[in-house]
């Protein structure tokens, strides 16, 4: 049971809470009443605002629609006026542009093209909107006249400003083709930059609006003419330089001429003159700088002309490549891309055909030279062929995209030159072997035969063209002829492309064959001489000439590729002929040889028979010595070293034998007139022998 006090306290607490809740409830009711009142007021305000907005909308919308209609009407009026102005302007195009079109585009291309654009638009307008209008005919005629003027201007610009490239500039360009600094220079300026830009603009307009391709024909005809004239001018430059100076101009020998290029000289292929001068030195100076006998007739005039033609052709080939490259660069700016290859093909035809024709003429001349055994003329093919092969990659690159017939012209010429070159090599070897033994053609002094000098001259020339000559031989499948097996590793996929080592072996075998044929022929020719001693001198001179020529050049290394003992063999031949010659003196020394002398006791008076024998010995020696010295003085040994060697050896033998004889019988009283028989002292005999082989003595 709860105590009364706690119950009373509890009741009071509950009553207080109830009172608080009633007060809270009363507050909430008052708040709800105020909220309802505010809501009613807000609804009333919104209803009033909505009513006013509806009234405003009903007033504004009609005004807005009216304004929009007015704006549209204004825009339509403005567009109509603009269209009318535009249409009316087409009717004035003819009169506005006629004067400009009549005066032409010269000096005012920008303005002229602007007028042509207006005429083009007028034509399009009348064609679409009024095809029967007389105005269409007016603007059409004006457009055609303007197009013709542009075509004429294109031709005029190309004709007036296309210049032939000067020979000096071309030689300069070719001379510097390996110079990096030159390669970085600007390309050839075929047209001034301002003119080029006008030409480009006209060509683009003619393609886009003129629907005309005739200007491309005009372009290639004019540029083709300039290309052809540039190359012909270079060729003429070589001829004039040769005729004016007396010596063929070549960049390989810089001179002081005003028009001579100053840049690095061209790496010039070997020429006939180089080998001829070297061999002429061998024959005329005896391989040692001293003058000796020779029956070789100089062919400087003809060979100089061959050099001029060869150099000119080689330079023209290089010039064609450079000019063609430059022409293609120019063409890409002027001619549309899909017409570039065809136009370029047409552009280069005349110049290329000229080069090919000249090359064919060289081949034809070489064939004729082979028939008449003029192999020095055939040598012009070698530097040209080598240059064509070296230039072929550039040729192929330049002609890329041209017709097959154009691309095949150079390979065809190369094949023809290889064929005629191989024929020349083969015929030359046969000619050396079969050259007839003509007595009137033999050197009376026993010096080097013309056949020997010509053979060495020809072989010497091949040194500069080892790969070219080797390829010639290989291209004609001469490996079987010379017993050279074809190693698959030495050939590429091309039937005419052989390794350098194989070409060298093939050429070495060929040279050995020529030398072998020459040796056999010389042996045969030596039999023409009735005197065995002169025959020996003849063979000695020729063998020694061949040996020294081989040693003084790279021929000996080339021969050694397939014949290691060639040098030793020639030395043995030379010594053998010296020994044969020395036997000619036996008929002199045998008279005074000890084995043939009478034996007598000192102080004992000689019998008549013994005195007569001594007289015969002295007379036989004197007559033999005088006869041999007289005959052999007219013989020739051009090589000073060999001449001195042979003289000294013979002098030692004769002086020793004669000295012993003179010592034994000089004081013997075998005659009352000793001066009649003892005509020479020992020193005099030596002096007489020293004058052998010397026509000036």
XYZ file of C-alpha atoms in Angstrom:
697
model
C 0.000 0.000 0.000
C 1.335 3.474 -1.184
C 1.813 5.976 1.574
C -0.564 8.967 1.406
C 2.246 11.443 0.938
C 3.672 9.761 -2.115
C 0.187 9.455 -3.623
C -0.471 13.112 -3.111
C 2.849 14.048 -4.683
C 2.193 11.761 -7.569
C -1.185 13.312 -8.242
C 0.211 16.803 -8.203
C 2.853 15.816 -10.703
C 0.255 14.339 -13.069
C -1.939 17.411 -12.768
C 1.017 19.660 -13.635
C 1.790 17.625 -16.790
C -1.872 17.651 -17.799
C -1.947 21.386 -17.466
C 1.154 21.718 -19.649
C -0.332 19.463 -22.346
C -3.536 21.505 -22.414
C -1.541 24.676 -22.871
C 0.414 23.075 -25.765
C -2.789 21.889 -27.363
C -4.278 25.353 -27.108
C -1.126 26.786 -28.803
C -1.352 24.291 -31.689
C -5.001 25.147 -32.266
C -4.177 28.832 -32.438
C -1.360 28.121 -34.934
C -3.644 26.048 -37.162
C -6.211 28.775 -37.252
C -3.538 31.338 -38.274
C -2.205 28.979 -40.971
C -5.676 28.459 -42.425
C -6.163 32.168 -42.551
C -2.800 32.713 -44.354
C -3.650 29.951 -46.851
C -6.955 31.573 -47.666
C -5.221 34.902 -48.205
C -2.528 33.322 -50.542
C -5.165 31.507 -52.625
C -6.998 34.765 -53.017
C -3.813 36.571 -54.205
C -2.903 33.809 -56.702
C -6.415 33.751 -58.128
C -6.223 37.478 -58.691
C -2.724 37.200 -60.371
C -3.913 34.425 -62.695
C -6.843 36.539 -63.780
C -4.571 39.456 -64.610
C -2.088 37.221 -66.582
C -4.897 35.871 -68.732
C -5.991 39.372 -69.530
C -2.366 40.359 -70.448
C -1.868 37.317 -72.684
C -5.085 37.993 -74.513
C -3.759 41.486 -75.239
C -0.038 40.667 -76.226
C -0.349 37.569 -78.486
C -2.162 39.353 -81.342
C 0.476 42.128 -81.288
C 3.367 39.572 -81.427
C 1.837 37.728 -84.356
C 1.445 40.971 -86.247
C 5.095 41.926 -85.600
C 6.401 38.501 -86.764
C 4.465 38.788 -89.995
C 5.895 42.214 -90.646
C 9.451 40.993 -90.047
C 8.995 38.086 -92.457
C 7.617 40.388 -95.075
C 10.622 42.672 -94.664
C 13.075 39.772 -95.011
C 11.295 38.565 -98.134
C 11.535 42.010 -99.637
C 15.266 42.206 -98.873
C 15.922 38.729 -100.327
C 13.949 39.586 -103.406
C 15.939 42.763 -103.898
C 19.222 40.861 -103.365
C 18.212 38.188 -105.856
C 17.225 40.824 -108.338
C 20.583 42.544 -107.900
C 22.387 39.171 -108.318
C 20.416 38.264 -111.423
C 20.842 41.715 -112.900
C 24.627 41.456 -112.274
C 24.829 38.428 -114.636
C 23.398 40.595 -117.388
C 26.218 43.072 -116.826
C 29.051 40.480 -116.665
C 29.700 40.601 -120.409
C 29.997 44.367 -120.551
C 31.960 44.575 -117.289
C 34.575 41.983 -118.256
C 34.809 42.345 -122.038
C 37.602 44.923 -121.927
C 39.706 42.860 -119.510
C 39.256 39.718 -121.591
C 40.069 41.585 -124.798
C 43.293 43.005 -123.355
C 44.437 39.572 -122.186
C 46.001 38.241 -118.984
C 49.560 39.469 -119.526
C 50.711 41.328 -116.425
C 47.269 41.096 -114.754
C 46.649 37.382 -114.274
C 44.943 37.746 -110.880
C 42.409 40.238 -112.194
C 41.939 38.239 -115.379
C 41.181 35.007 -113.522
C 38.717 36.907 -111.331
C 36.886 38.076 -114.462
C 36.893 34.551 -115.856
C 35.343 33.317 -112.609
C 32.517 35.854 -113.032
C 31.955 34.782 -116.630
C 31.934 31.113 -115.593
C 29.222 31.794 -113.009
C 27.194 33.778 -115.534
C 27.369 30.892 -118.009
C 26.200 28.463 -115.344
C 23.328 30.797 -114.348
C 21.989 31.287 -117.843
C 22.353 27.586 -118.648
C 20.256 26.703 -115.600
C 17.689 29.510 -115.716
C 17.535 30.924 -119.207
C 19.121 28.562 -121.746
C 17.513 30.439 -124.656
C 18.719 33.831 -123.528
C 20.981 35.750 -125.920
C 23.041 36.656 -122.895
C 24.100 32.998 -122.628
C 25.724 33.133 -126.053
C 27.497 36.369 -125.150
C 29.058 35.020 -121.984
C 29.863 31.698 -123.647
C 31.749 33.404 -126.446
C 33.510 35.611 -123.917
C 34.441 32.561 -121.840
C 35.882 30.746 -124.869
C 37.817 33.840 -125.875
C 39.166 34.152 -122.357
C 40.141 30.480 -122.269
C 41.978 30.844 -125.572
C 43.812 33.856 -124.187
C 44.864 31.848 -121.148
C 46.089 29.033 -123.374
C 47.991 31.563 -125.463
C 49.429 33.149 -122.324
C 50.513 29.718 -121.089
C 52.312 29.045 -124.364
C 53.808 32.542 -124.379
C 55.137 32.271 -120.820
C 56.626 28.844 -121.501
C 58.170 29.967 -124.781
C 59.575 33.296 -123.609
C 60.941 32.171 -120.274
C 62.063 28.582 -120.957
C 65.805 28.845 -121.413
C 68.378 26.320 -122.550
C 70.646 25.243 -119.677
C 74.150 26.467 -120.469
C 76.871 23.856 -121.083
C 79.043 25.392 -118.376
C 76.248 25.061 -115.823
C 75.618 21.483 -116.915
C 79.277 20.516 -116.624
C 79.344 22.235 -113.251
C 76.292 20.262 -112.159
C 77.717 16.953 -113.348
C 81.124 17.699 -111.869
C 79.591 18.260 -108.456
C 77.257 15.267 -108.483
C 79.301 13.604 -105.702
C 79.600 16.824 -103.705
C 77.197 16.954 -100.774
C 77.242 20.723 -100.750
C 76.175 20.820 -104.378
C 73.389 18.350 -103.703
C 71.970 20.691 -101.112
C 71.792 23.584 -103.564
C 68.524 24.680 -105.161
C 67.490 22.775 -108.283
C 67.896 24.221 -111.757
C 65.675 27.216 -112.356
C 63.999 26.450 -115.663
C 61.491 29.292 -115.161
C 61.633 32.410 -112.946
C 59.653 31.865 -109.760
C 57.027 34.512 -110.577
C 56.522 33.079 -114.055
C 56.328 29.558 -112.659
C 53.567 30.579 -110.272
C 51.595 32.134 -113.146
C 52.062 28.984 -115.234
C 50.869 26.819 -112.342
C 47.768 28.975 -111.797
C 46.873 28.934 -115.497
C 47.358 25.162 -115.739
C 45.155 24.548 -112.707
C 42.466 26.831 -114.081
C 42.556 25.120 -117.477
C 42.198 21.726 -115.830
C 39.439 22.730 -113.395
C 37.383 25.161 -115.469
C 38.703 25.045 -119.015
C 38.331 21.271 -119.354
C 41.374 21.462 -121.607
C 44.384 19.142 -121.869
C 45.955 20.725 -124.950
C 48.185 22.859 -122.760
C 49.921 19.656 -121.597
C 50.989 19.005 -125.183
C 52.233 22.593 -125.403
C 54.138 22.098 -122.151
C 55.922 18.892 -123.119
C 56.730 20.140 -126.637
C 58.397 23.304 -125.331
C 60.187 21.614 -122.456
C 61.203 18.703 -124.692
C 62.779 21.143 -127.131
C 64.698 22.883 -124.347
C 65.893 19.560 -122.915
C 67.074 18.377 -126.312
C 68.774 21.704 -127.090
C 70.506 21.735 -123.695
C 72.059 18.318 -124.324
C 73.025 19.173 -127.902
C 74.538 22.433 -126.664
C 76.688 20.499 -124.208
C 77.919 18.228 -126.977
C 78.689 21.203 -129.202
C 80.542 22.812 -126.299
C 82.935 19.860 -126.190
C 83.545 20.041 -129.932
C 84.196 23.788 -129.924
C 86.463 23.532 -126.902
C 88.421 20.833 -128.691
C 88.727 22.707 -131.991
C 89.617 26.040 -130.395
C 92.232 24.760 -127.965
C 93.626 21.952 -130.097
C 93.154 19.605 -127.148
C 89.800 18.077 -126.256
C 88.360 19.779 -123.238
C 87.828 17.476 -120.319
C 87.019 18.343 -116.721
C 89.630 15.756 -115.760
C 92.292 18.231 -116.932
C 91.264 21.651 -115.573
C 92.430 24.605 -117.637
C 92.267 28.374 -117.392
C 89.453 28.956 -119.828
C 86.966 31.534 -118.669
C 83.996 29.239 -119.182
C 85.586 26.271 -117.474
C 83.714 25.142 -114.332
C 85.578 25.582 -111.118
C 83.982 22.829 -109.101
C 85.269 19.323 -108.498
C 86.112 17.634 -111.819
C 84.127 14.735 -113.098
C 85.425 11.282 -112.345
C 86.205 10.665 -115.954
C 86.299 7.138 -117.340
C 89.617 5.934 -118.769
C 90.224 7.022 -122.326
C 92.201 5.773 -125.268
C 94.659 8.624 -124.874
C 95.704 7.481 -121.412
C 96.824 4.025 -122.508
C 98.226 5.238 -125.806
C 100.426 7.855 -124.162
C 101.700 5.301 -121.687
C 102.481 2.756 -124.382
C 103.970 5.440 -126.621
C 106.309 6.223 -123.756
C 107.244 2.555 -123.569
C 107.942 2.311 -127.288
C 109.615 5.670 -127.949
C 111.578 5.962 -124.723
C 112.474 2.350 -124.252
C 110.639 2.029 -120.947
C 113.402 3.988 -119.241
C 113.149 7.576 -120.469
C 115.865 7.311 -123.145
C 114.989 7.550 -126.782
C 114.977 4.308 -128.700
C 113.770 2.957 -131.968
C 110.109 2.456 -132.731
C 107.995 1.982 -135.793
C 104.764 2.872 -133.987
C 102.861 5.558 -135.871
C 101.139 8.040 -133.510
C 97.403 8.314 -133.949
C 96.912 11.338 -131.736
C 94.602 13.228 -134.055
C 92.128 10.405 -134.475
C 92.285 9.251 -130.867
C 91.857 12.809 -129.619
C 88.697 13.044 -131.671
C 87.543 9.703 -130.296
C 88.174 11.039 -126.798
C 86.151 14.169 -127.535
C 83.222 12.154 -128.837
C 83.458 9.701 -125.952
C 83.667 12.387 -123.280
C 80.895 14.363 -124.925
C 78.577 11.349 -125.032
C 79.320 10.355 -121.436
C 78.665 13.899 -120.228
C 75.481 14.082 -122.291
C 74.204 10.894 -120.644
C 74.864 12.323 -117.171
C 73.356 15.641 -118.205
C 70.220 13.894 -119.450
C 69.729 12.204 -116.083
C 70.167 15.468 -114.181
C 67.954 17.445 -116.535
C 65.281 14.747 -116.611
C 65.187 14.696 -112.809
C 64.849 18.463 -112.781
C 62.188 18.402 -115.509
C 60.114 15.920 -113.540
C 60.248 18.103 -110.439
C 59.057 21.055 -112.519
C 56.383 18.978 -114.214
C 54.811 17.837 -110.928
C 53.961 21.459 -110.123
C 52.390 22.203 -113.502
C 50.750 18.991 -114.757
C 47.910 17.170 -112.917
C 49.066 14.067 -111.083
C 47.236 11.522 -113.261
C 48.834 13.003 -116.409
C 52.379 13.437 -115.089
C 53.908 10.098 -116.128
C 52.508 10.218 -119.648
C 53.535 13.844 -120.174
C 57.011 13.170 -118.801
C 57.342 10.157 -121.095
C 56.556 12.352 -124.094
C 58.783 15.168 -122.837
C 61.996 13.117 -122.668
C 61.510 11.113 -125.873
C 63.409 13.375 -128.284
C 66.443 13.775 -126.023
C 66.434 10.102 -125.042
C 66.032 8.959 -128.643
C 68.913 11.226 -129.615
C 71.161 9.644 -126.988
C 70.107 6.134 -127.959
C 70.626 6.859 -131.661
C 74.080 8.216 -130.987
C 74.822 5.144 -128.872
C 73.618 2.902 -131.710
C 75.870 4.825 -134.096
C 78.780 4.174 -131.745
C 77.915 0.468 -131.774
C 77.644 0.495 -135.577
C 80.990 2.302 -135.883
C 82.526 -0.252 -133.518
C 81.240 -3.097 -135.688
C 82.800 -1.510 -138.770
C 86.038 -0.954 -136.857
C 86.110 -4.641 -135.910
C 85.741 -5.614 -139.561
C 88.776 -3.528 -140.527
C 90.643 -4.633 -137.351
C 90.766 -1.099 -135.933
C 90.444 -2.118 -132.308
C 91.513 1.248 -130.880
C 88.257 2.663 -132.237
C 86.328 -0.147 -130.537
C 87.769 0.981 -127.206
C 85.380 3.943 -127.240
C 82.661 1.466 -126.298
C 84.326 0.564 -122.990
C 84.151 3.897 -121.097
C 80.681 4.539 -122.501
C 79.403 1.107 -121.495
C 80.884 1.422 -118.023
C 79.271 4.825 -117.580
C 75.909 3.585 -118.842
C 76.003 0.737 -116.328
C 76.978 3.078 -113.509
C 74.214 5.490 -114.500
C 71.540 2.821 -115.062
C 70.136 2.918 -111.477
C 69.547 6.665 -111.839
C 68.122 6.099 -115.311
C 65.707 3.492 -113.964
C 64.618 5.794 -111.176
C 64.057 8.713 -113.542
C 62.123 6.569 -116.027
C 59.993 4.925 -113.352
C 56.382 5.024 -114.467
C 57.147 5.627 -118.149
C 56.144 3.222 -120.904
C 57.915 -0.124 -121.188
C 59.396 0.912 -124.532
C 61.026 3.915 -122.895
C 62.421 1.895 -119.994
C 63.897 -0.758 -122.277
C 65.907 1.619 -124.474
C 68.925 1.871 -122.188
C 69.111 -1.879 -121.369
C 68.893 -2.572 -125.100
C 71.805 -0.235 -125.805
C 73.852 -1.773 -122.979
C 73.245 -5.254 -124.387
C 74.274 -4.128 -127.875
C 77.479 -2.576 -126.519
C 78.312 -5.666 -124.490
C 77.807 -7.805 -127.578
C 80.005 -5.677 -129.832
C 82.600 -5.353 -127.048
C 82.751 -9.129 -126.593
C 83.048 -9.520 -130.369
C 85.927 -7.021 -130.379
C 87.737 -8.892 -127.609
C 87.351 -12.212 -129.363
C 88.366 -10.865 -132.772
C 91.309 -9.017 -131.288
C 92.683 -12.224 -129.784
C 92.236 -13.990 -133.126
C 93.833 -11.077 -134.982
C 96.894 -11.226 -132.736
C 97.204 -14.913 -133.457
C 96.693 -14.674 -137.210
C 98.499 -11.435 -138.058
C 100.498 -12.332 -141.195
C 104.289 -12.353 -141.321
C 104.923 -9.574 -143.827
C 108.590 -9.001 -144.508
C 108.135 -5.346 -145.441
C 106.302 -4.754 -142.169
C 109.098 -6.113 -139.987
C 111.329 -3.571 -138.218
C 114.758 -3.655 -139.873
C 116.464 -2.767 -136.607
C 114.790 -5.595 -134.690
C 112.938 -3.270 -132.372
C 109.449 -3.785 -130.929
C 106.917 -4.822 -133.540
C 103.798 -2.726 -134.020
C 101.700 -5.800 -133.274
C 103.284 -6.039 -129.811
C 102.783 -2.378 -128.986
C 99.208 -2.491 -130.244
C 98.463 -5.626 -128.232
C 99.876 -4.136 -125.029
C 98.107 -0.864 -125.763
C 94.820 -2.684 -126.032
C 95.390 -4.768 -122.900
C 96.586 -1.695 -121.006
C 93.336 0.023 -121.864
C 91.379 -2.875 -120.405
C 92.859 -2.143 -116.967
C 90.505 0.779 -116.557
C 87.572 -1.407 -117.554
C 88.228 -4.702 -115.849
C 84.683 -5.287 -114.663
C 83.240 -3.987 -117.925
C 85.447 -6.223 -120.068
C 84.889 -9.172 -117.745
C 81.143 -8.672 -117.956
C 81.399 -8.503 -121.755
C 83.139 -11.859 -121.828
C 80.730 -13.359 -119.321
C 77.654 -12.003 -121.116
C 78.624 -13.949 -124.219
C 79.135 -17.134 -122.189
C 82.799 -17.234 -123.057
C 83.561 -19.088 -119.848
C 83.487 -22.370 -121.730
C 85.808 -20.962 -124.383
C 88.410 -20.107 -121.764
C 87.728 -23.174 -119.633
C 86.447 -21.082 -116.729
C 83.770 -22.998 -114.815
C 80.716 -21.035 -113.813
C 80.264 -21.179 -110.059
C 76.602 -20.529 -109.093
C 77.863 -18.426 -106.198
C 79.552 -16.113 -108.704
C 76.384 -15.225 -110.557
C 73.281 -13.382 -109.459
C 69.726 -13.851 -110.676
C 70.650 -11.835 -113.747
C 72.296 -13.834 -116.486
C 74.812 -11.038 -117.133
C 75.612 -10.107 -113.550
C 78.770 -11.788 -112.322
C 80.891 -11.339 -109.250
C 83.920 -9.110 -109.474
C 86.222 -12.033 -108.709
C 84.803 -14.156 -111.510
C 85.044 -11.280 -113.995
C 88.671 -10.778 -112.984
C 89.521 -14.448 -113.500
C 87.786 -14.456 -116.852
C 89.623 -11.318 -117.976
C 92.934 -12.708 -116.682
C 92.435 -15.834 -118.764
C 91.618 -13.697 -121.785
C 94.765 -11.571 -121.353
C 96.878 -14.692 -120.998
C 95.341 -15.999 -124.209
C 96.202 -12.766 -126.039
C 99.770 -12.843 -124.706
C 100.091 -16.490 -125.716
C 98.839 -15.728 -129.223
C 101.240 -12.788 -129.402
C 104.193 -14.915 -128.358
C 103.427 -17.553 -130.995
C 103.067 -14.887 -133.672
C 106.319 -13.200 -132.666
C 108.157 -16.510 -132.932
C 106.751 -16.948 -136.403
C 107.652 -13.391 -137.405
C 111.203 -13.732 -136.093
C 111.844 -16.373 -138.756
C 111.525 -13.674 -141.410
C 115.019 -12.454 -140.430
C 117.833 -14.288 -142.164
C 120.285 -13.391 -139.400
C 119.611 -15.513 -136.271
C 121.197 -12.788 -134.136
C 118.765 -10.146 -135.410
C 115.934 -12.596 -134.864
C 117.115 -12.997 -131.255
C 117.341 -9.220 -130.788
C 113.831 -8.874 -132.201
C 112.397 -11.481 -129.809
C 114.425 -10.042 -126.920
C 113.068 -6.530 -127.530
C 109.500 -7.730 -127.809
C 109.655 -10.041 -124.796
C 111.379 -7.365 -122.743
C 108.818 -4.791 -123.895
C 105.964 -7.063 -122.823
C 107.628 -7.818 -119.486
C 108.316 -4.167 -118.652
C 104.831 -3.132 -119.784
C 103.319 -5.798 -117.543
C 105.480 -4.740 -114.594
C 104.851 -1.027 -115.011
C 101.100 -1.526 -114.872
C 98.595 -3.670 -113.037
C 98.584 -6.132 -115.911
C 101.079 -8.355 -114.133
C 98.755 -8.672 -111.118
C 95.856 -9.430 -113.419
C 97.832 -12.042 -115.351
C 98.978 -13.604 -112.073
C 95.366 -14.336 -111.145
C 95.446 -17.353 -113.458
C 99.136 -17.649 -114.401
C 101.466 -17.279 -111.437
C 104.728 -17.858 -113.338
C 104.180 -15.425 -116.221
C 106.779 -12.908 -115.040
C 109.450 -15.561 -114.501
C 108.660 -17.118 -117.865
C 109.213 -13.828 -119.716
C 112.489 -13.239 -117.886
C 113.672 -16.664 -118.989
C 112.665 -15.899 -122.569
C 114.611 -12.624 -122.463
C 117.747 -14.343 -121.122
C 117.423 -17.113 -123.668
C 117.396 -14.609 -126.528
C 120.428 -12.803 -125.076
C 122.324 -16.079 -125.104
C 121.216 -16.740 -128.682
C 122.460 -13.297 -129.692
C 125.803 -13.791 -127.967
C 126.442 -16.866 -130.102
C 126.656 -14.541 -133.095
C 130.043 -13.363 -131.753
C 131.511 -16.826 -131.717
C 132.608 -16.466 -135.337
C 134.696 -13.502 -134.154
C 136.080 -14.895 -130.932
C 136.644 -18.354 -132.375
C 139.422 -16.890 -134.543
C 141.387 -15.907 -131.474
C 140.262 -18.610 -129.054
C 143.148 -20.355 -127.388
C 142.025 -23.781 -128.506
C 142.475 -22.801 -132.151
C 145.890 -21.092 -131.782
C 149.244 -22.622 -132.873
C 151.638 -23.763 -130.149
C 155.246 -22.562 -130.405
C 158.271 -22.267 -128.186
C 159.344 -18.803 -127.051
C 162.503 -17.622 -128.813
C 162.086 -20.172 -131.596
C 161.715 -18.725 -135.047
C 158.202 -19.187 -136.407
C 157.684 -21.222 -139.460
C 155.923 -19.728 -142.463
C 152.855 -21.838 -141.769
C 152.617 -20.547 -138.177
C 153.091 -16.935 -139.245
C 150.382 -17.337 -141.838
C 148.024 -18.844 -139.278
C 148.554 -15.916 -136.874
C 147.939 -13.470 -139.711
C 144.699 -15.260 -140.578
C 143.604 -15.170 -136.956
C 144.185 -11.414 -136.678
C 142.556 -10.756 -140.051
C 139.585 -12.982 -139.259
C 139.050 -11.243 -135.921
C 139.407 -7.764 -137.417
C 137.078 -8.454 -140.313
C 134.522 -10.183 -138.113
C 134.620 -7.395 -135.512
C 134.201 -4.683 -138.124
C 131.426 -6.526 -139.908
C 129.418 -7.242 -136.740
C 129.874 -3.712 -135.391
C 128.785 -2.242 -138.706
C 125.706 -4.458 -138.900
C 124.699 -4.428 -135.258
C 125.191 -0.703 -134.863
C 122.005 -0.340 -136.941
C 120.075 -2.684 -134.679
C 118.086 -1.295 -131.772
C 117.594 -2.181 -128.147
C 115.355 0.620 -126.787
C 115.705 -0.424 -123.158
C 118.856 1.313 -121.882
C 119.285 -1.116 -119.027
C 119.110 -4.129 -121.317
C 121.259 -2.416 -123.954
C 124.019 -1.662 -121.451
C 123.748 -5.136 -119.980
C 124.148 -6.853 -123.351
C 126.968 -4.531 -124.420
C 128.849 -5.022 -121.170
C 128.524 -8.784 -121.212
C 129.696 -8.983 -124.809
C 132.449 -6.475 -124.205
C 133.795 -8.491 -121.281
C 133.893 -11.694 -123.326
C 135.497 -10.163 -126.427
C 137.968 -7.976 -124.541
C 139.078 -10.850 -122.359
C 139.571 -13.159 -125.342
C 141.209 -10.497 -127.514
C 143.380 -9.268 -124.649
C 144.729 -12.753 -124.043
C 145.338 -13.222 -127.774
C 147.025 -9.851 -128.130
C 149.163 -10.479 -125.059
C 150.342 -13.745 -126.541
C 150.941 -12.731 -130.145
C 151.219 -8.951 -130.064
C 154.996 -9.058 -129.630
C 155.611 -12.100 -131.803
C 157.363 -11.240 -135.108
C 154.812 -12.866 -137.377
C 154.828 -10.025 -139.920
C 156.909 -7.109 -141.172
C 153.767 -4.867 -141.059
C 152.227 -5.483 -137.589
C 149.934 -2.398 -137.881
C 148.225 -4.152 -140.778
C 147.065 -6.934 -138.487
C 147.106 -5.425 -135.015
C 144.573 -2.738 -135.913
C 142.850 -2.329 -132.535
C 143.844 -2.017 -128.962
C 141.747 -3.766 -126.336
C 140.159 -0.481 -125.273
C 139.287 0.306 -128.880
C 137.486 -2.992 -129.193
C 135.502 -2.129 -126.078
C 134.621 1.270 -127.509
C 133.429 -0.310 -130.743
C 131.149 -2.683 -128.846
C 129.852 0.255 -126.783
C 128.572 1.774 -130.002
C 126.418 -1.231 -130.847
C 122.661 -0.633 -131.128
C 123.209 3.090 -131.549
C 122.285 4.481 -134.948
C 123.506 7.939 -133.956
C 127.055 6.700 -133.273
